[in-house]
PDB file of C-alpha atoms in Angstrom:
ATOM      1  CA  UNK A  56      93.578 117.378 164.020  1.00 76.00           C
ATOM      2  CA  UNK A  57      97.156 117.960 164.461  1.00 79.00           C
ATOM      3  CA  UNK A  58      96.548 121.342 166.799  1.00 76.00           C
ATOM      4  CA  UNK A  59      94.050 119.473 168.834  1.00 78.00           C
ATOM      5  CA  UNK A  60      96.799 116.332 169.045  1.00 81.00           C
ATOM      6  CA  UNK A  61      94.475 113.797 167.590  1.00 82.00           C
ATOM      7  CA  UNK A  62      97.079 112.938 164.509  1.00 83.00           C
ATOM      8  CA  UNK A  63     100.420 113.519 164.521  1.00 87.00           C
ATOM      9  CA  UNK A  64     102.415 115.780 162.405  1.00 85.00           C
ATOM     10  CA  UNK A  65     103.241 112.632 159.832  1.00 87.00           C
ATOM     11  CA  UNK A  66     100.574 110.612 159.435  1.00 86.00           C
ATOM     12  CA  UNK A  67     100.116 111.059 155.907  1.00 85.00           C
ATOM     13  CA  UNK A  68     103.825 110.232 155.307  1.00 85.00           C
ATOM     14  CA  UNK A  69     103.198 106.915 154.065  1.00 84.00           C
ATOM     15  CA  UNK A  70     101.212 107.861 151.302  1.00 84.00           C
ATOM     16  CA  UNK A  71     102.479 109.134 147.991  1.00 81.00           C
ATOM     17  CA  UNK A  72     102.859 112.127 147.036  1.00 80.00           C
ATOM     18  CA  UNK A  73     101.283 113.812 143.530  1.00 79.00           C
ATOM     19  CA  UNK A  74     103.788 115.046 141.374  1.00 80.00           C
ATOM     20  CA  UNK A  75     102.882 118.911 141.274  1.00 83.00           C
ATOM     21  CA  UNK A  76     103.224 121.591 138.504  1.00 83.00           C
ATOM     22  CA  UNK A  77     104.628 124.688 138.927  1.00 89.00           C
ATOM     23  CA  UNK A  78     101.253 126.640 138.608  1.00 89.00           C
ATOM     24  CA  UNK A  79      99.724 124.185 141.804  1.00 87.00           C
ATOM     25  CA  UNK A  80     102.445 125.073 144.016  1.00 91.00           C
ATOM     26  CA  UNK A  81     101.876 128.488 143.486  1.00 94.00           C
ATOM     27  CA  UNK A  82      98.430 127.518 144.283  1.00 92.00           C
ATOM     28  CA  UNK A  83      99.009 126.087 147.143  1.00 93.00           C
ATOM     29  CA  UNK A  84     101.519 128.719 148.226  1.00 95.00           C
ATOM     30  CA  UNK A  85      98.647 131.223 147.897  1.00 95.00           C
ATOM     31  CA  UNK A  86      96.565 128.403 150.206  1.00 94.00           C
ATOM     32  CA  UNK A  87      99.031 128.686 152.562  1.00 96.00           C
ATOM     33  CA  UNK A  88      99.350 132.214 153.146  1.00 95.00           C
ATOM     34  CA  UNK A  89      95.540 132.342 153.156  1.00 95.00           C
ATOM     35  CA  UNK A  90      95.748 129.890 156.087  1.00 94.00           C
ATOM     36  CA  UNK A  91      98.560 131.348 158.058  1.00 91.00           C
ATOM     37  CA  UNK A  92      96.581 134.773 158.068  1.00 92.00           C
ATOM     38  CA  UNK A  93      93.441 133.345 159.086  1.00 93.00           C
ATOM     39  CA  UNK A  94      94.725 131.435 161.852  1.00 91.00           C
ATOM     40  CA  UNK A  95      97.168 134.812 162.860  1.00 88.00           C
ATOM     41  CA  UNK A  96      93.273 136.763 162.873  1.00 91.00           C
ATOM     42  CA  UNK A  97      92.134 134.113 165.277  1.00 91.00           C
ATOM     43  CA  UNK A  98      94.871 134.747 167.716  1.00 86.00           C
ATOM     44  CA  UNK A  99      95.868 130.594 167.414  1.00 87.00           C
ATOM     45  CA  UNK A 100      99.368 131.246 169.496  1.00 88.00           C
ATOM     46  CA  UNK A 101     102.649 130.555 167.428  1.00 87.00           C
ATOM     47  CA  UNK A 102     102.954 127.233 169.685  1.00 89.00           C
ATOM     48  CA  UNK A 103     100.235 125.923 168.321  1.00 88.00           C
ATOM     49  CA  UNK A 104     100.777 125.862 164.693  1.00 90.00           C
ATOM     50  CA  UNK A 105     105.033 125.482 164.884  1.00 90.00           C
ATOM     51  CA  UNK A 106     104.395 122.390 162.345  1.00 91.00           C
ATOM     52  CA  UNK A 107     102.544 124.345 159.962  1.00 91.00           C
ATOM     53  CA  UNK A 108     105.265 125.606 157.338  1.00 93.00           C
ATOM     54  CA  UNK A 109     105.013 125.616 153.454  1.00 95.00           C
ATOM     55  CA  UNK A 110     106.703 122.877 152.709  1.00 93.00           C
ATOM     56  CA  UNK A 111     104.872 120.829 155.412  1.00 93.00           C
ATOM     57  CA  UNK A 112     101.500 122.303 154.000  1.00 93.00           C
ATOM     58  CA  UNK A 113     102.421 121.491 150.322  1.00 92.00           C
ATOM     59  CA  UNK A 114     103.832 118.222 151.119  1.00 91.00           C
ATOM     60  CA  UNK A 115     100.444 117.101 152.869  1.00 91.00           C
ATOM     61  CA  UNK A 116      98.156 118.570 150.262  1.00 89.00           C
ATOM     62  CA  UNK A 117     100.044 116.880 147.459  1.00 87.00           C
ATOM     63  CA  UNK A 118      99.689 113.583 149.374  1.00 88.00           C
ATOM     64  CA  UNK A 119      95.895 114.223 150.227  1.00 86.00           C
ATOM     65  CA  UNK A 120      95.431 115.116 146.231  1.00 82.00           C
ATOM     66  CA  UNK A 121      96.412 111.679 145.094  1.00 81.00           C
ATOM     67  CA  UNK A 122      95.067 109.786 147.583  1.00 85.00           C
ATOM     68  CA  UNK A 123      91.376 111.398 148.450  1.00 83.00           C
ATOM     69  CA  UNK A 124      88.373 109.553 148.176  1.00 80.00           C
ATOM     70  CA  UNK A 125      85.274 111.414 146.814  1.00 73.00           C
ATOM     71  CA  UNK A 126      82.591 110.140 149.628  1.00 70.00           C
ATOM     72  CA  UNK A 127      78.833 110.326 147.859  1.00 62.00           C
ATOM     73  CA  UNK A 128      76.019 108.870 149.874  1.00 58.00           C
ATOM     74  CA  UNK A 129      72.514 107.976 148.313  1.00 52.00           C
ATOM     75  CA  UNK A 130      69.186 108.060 150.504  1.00 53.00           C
ATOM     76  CA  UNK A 131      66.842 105.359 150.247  1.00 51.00           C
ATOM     77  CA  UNK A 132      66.741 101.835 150.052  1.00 50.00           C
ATOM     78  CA  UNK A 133      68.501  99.511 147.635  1.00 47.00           C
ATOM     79  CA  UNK A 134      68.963  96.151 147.029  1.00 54.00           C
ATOM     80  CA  UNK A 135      72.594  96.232 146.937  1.00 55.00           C
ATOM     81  CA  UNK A 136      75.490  98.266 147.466  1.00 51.00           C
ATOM     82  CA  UNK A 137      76.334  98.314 143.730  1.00 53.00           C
ATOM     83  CA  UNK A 138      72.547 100.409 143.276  1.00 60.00           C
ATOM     84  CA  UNK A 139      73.640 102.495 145.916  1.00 56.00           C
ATOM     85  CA  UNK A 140      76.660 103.696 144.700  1.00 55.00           C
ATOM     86  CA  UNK A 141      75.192 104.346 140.949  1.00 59.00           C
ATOM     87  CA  UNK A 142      72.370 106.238 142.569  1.00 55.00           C
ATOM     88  CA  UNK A 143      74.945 108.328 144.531  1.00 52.00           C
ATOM     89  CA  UNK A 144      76.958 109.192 141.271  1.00 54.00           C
ATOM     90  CA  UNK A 145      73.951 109.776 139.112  1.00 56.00           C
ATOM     91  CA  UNK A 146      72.264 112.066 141.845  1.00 53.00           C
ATOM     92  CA  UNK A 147      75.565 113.931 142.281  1.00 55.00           C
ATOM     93  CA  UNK A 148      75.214 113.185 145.910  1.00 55.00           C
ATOM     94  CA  UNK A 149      79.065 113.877 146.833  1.00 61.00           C
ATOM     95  CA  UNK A 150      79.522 114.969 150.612  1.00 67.00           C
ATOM     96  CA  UNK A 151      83.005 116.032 150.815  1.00 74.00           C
ATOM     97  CA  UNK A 152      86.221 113.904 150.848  1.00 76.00           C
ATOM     98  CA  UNK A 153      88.308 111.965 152.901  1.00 79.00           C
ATOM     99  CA  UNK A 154      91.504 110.170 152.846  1.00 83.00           C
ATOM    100  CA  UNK A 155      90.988 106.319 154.277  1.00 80.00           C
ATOM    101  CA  UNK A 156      94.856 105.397 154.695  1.00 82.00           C
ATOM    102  CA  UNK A 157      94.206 101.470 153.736  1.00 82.00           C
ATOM    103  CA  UNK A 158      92.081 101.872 150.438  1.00 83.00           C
ATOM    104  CA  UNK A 159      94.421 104.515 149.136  1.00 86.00           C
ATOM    105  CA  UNK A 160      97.165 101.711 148.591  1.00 88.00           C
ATOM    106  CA  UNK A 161      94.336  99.929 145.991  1.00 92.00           C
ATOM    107  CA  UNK A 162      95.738 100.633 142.833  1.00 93.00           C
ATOM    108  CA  UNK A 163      94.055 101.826 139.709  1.00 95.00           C
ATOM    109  CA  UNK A 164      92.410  99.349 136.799  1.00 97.00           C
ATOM    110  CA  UNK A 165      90.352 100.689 134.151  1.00 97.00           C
ATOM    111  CA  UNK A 166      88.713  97.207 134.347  1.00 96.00           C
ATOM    112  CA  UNK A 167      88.434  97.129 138.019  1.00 97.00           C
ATOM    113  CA  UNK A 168      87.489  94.049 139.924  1.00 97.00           C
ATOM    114  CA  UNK A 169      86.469  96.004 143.068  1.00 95.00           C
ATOM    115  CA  UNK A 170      84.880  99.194 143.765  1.00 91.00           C
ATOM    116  CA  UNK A 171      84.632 100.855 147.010  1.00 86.00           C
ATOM    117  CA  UNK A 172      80.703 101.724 148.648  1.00 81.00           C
ATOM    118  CA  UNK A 173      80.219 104.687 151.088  1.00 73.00           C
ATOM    119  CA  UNK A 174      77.762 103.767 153.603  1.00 74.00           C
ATOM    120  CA  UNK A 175      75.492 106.312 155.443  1.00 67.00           C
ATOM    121  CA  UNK A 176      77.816 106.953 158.125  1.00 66.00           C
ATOM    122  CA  UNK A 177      80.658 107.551 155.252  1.00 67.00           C
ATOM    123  CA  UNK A 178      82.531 104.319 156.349  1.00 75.00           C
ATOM    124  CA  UNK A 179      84.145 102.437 153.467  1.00 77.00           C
ATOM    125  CA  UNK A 180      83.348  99.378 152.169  1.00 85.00           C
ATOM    126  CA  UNK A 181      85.151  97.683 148.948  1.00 88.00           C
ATOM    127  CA  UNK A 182      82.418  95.478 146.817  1.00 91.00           C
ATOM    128  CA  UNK A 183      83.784  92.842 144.772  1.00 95.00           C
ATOM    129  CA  UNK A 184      82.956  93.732 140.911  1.00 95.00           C
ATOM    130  CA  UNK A 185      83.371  90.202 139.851  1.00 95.00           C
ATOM    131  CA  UNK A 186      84.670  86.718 141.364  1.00 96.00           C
ATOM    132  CA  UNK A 187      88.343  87.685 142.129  1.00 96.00           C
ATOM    133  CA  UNK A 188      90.648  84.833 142.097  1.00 96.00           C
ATOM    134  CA  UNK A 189      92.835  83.874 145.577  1.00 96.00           C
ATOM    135  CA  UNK A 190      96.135  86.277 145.249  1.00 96.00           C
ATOM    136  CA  UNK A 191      94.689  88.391 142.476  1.00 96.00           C
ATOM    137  CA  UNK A 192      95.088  92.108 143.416  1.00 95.00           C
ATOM    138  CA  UNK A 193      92.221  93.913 144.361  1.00 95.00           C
ATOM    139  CA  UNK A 194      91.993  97.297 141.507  1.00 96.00           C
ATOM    140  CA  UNK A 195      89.930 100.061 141.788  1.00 95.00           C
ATOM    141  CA  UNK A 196      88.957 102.802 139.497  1.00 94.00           C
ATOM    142  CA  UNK A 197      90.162 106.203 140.264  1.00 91.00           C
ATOM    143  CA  UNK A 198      87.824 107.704 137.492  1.00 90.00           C
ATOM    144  CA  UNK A 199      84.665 107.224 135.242  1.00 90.00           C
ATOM    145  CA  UNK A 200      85.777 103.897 133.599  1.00 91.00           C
ATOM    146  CA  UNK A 201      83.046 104.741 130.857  1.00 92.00           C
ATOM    147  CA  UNK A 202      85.331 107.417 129.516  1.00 94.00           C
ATOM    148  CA  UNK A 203      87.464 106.923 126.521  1.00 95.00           C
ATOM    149  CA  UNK A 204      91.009 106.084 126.223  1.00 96.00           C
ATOM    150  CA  UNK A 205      92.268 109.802 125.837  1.00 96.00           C
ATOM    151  CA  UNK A 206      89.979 110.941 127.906  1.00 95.00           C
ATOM    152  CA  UNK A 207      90.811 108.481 130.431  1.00 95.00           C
ATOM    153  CA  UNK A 208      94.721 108.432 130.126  1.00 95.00           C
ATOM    154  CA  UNK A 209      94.286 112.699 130.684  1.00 92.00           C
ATOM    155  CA  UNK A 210      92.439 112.341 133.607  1.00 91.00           C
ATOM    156  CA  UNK A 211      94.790 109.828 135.075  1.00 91.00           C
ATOM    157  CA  UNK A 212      97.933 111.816 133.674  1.00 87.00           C
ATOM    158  CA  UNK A 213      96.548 115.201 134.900  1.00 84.00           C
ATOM    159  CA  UNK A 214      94.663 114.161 138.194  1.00 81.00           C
ATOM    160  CA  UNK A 215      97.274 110.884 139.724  1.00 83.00           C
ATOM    161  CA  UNK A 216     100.406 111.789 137.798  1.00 81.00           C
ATOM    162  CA  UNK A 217     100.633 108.481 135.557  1.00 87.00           C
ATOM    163  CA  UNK A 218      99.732 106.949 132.408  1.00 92.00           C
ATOM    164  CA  UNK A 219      97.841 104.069 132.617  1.00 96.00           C
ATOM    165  CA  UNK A 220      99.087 100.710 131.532  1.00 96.00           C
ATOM    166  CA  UNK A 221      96.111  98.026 132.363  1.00 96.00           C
ATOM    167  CA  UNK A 222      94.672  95.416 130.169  1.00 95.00           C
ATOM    168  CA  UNK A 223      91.858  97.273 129.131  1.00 96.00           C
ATOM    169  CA  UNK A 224      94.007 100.609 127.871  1.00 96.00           C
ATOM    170  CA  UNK A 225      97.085  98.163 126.350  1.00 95.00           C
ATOM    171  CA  UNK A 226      94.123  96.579 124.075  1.00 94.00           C
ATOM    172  CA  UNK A 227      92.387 100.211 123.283  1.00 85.00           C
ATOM    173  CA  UNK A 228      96.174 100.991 121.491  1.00 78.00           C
TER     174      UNK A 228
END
């Protein structure tokens, strides 16, 4: 997108950053190199792809890590948005994902109020869980709520780069 000139070189600057471990940046080194070759093999000129160094590349990645959204999309028709999104996670009907700049400033809940829907064309749309009072933040889940503590906390430690500290994990201790 940034070759063609449809986004610019820091659009995903406003996002946060994951905090990375030594052994992903040397994953993401290797990425890079792997990228850098392929686009030398298809003769993309050195104009082109000026932006592209490692620490732009790592820097982007690590944002896109945190703040991805898994997109699944479920065929057929359902009465709701909530049916739609459990039959998308229980047919394992995942598409790819995508990084929606608004939704990744929702923050995480284990207890979430809201959840965000996929619809066919992969546009986002954030379903209210339960009544949500006037100011009350709006909280996602970032991962399978039905998971234990540990399991969660892991997940969220190993995957977003915090520990969680909701209601719902402050009661579990």
């Amino acid at each position: 997108m940034i070759i063609s000139g449809v986004a610019s070189i820091d659009s995903l600057d406003i996002l946060q950053p994951a905090s990375l471990t030594p052994e992903m940046i040397s994953e993401l080194e290797e990425g890079f190199a792997l990228l850098r070759n392929a686009f030398t093999k298809t003769l993309v000129s050195d104009e082109d792809i000026a932006f592209l160094s490692k620490e732009w590349y790592i820097n982007v990645l690590a944002r896109i890590r945190i703040n991805a959204f898994r997109v699944e999309l479920a065929g057929g028709l359902y009465d709701d948005l909530l049916s739609s999104a459990v039959a998308s996670v229980e047919a394992e009907a995942a598409v790819g994902n995508a990084v929606y700049i608004l939704p990744s400033f929702y923050n995480h809940d284990c207890d979430p109020n809201a959840h965000i829907i996929w619809i066919d064309n992969a546009d986002a749309k954030l379903k209210a869980l339960r009544n949500v009072e006037e100011g009350e933040e709006l909280r996602i889940c970032y991962i399978d709520a039905s998971l234990d503590l540990d399991a969660r906390q892991e997940l969220l430690l190993q995957g977003f780069g915090f520990h969680c500290n909701c209601d719902r994990c402050l009661q579990s201790y």
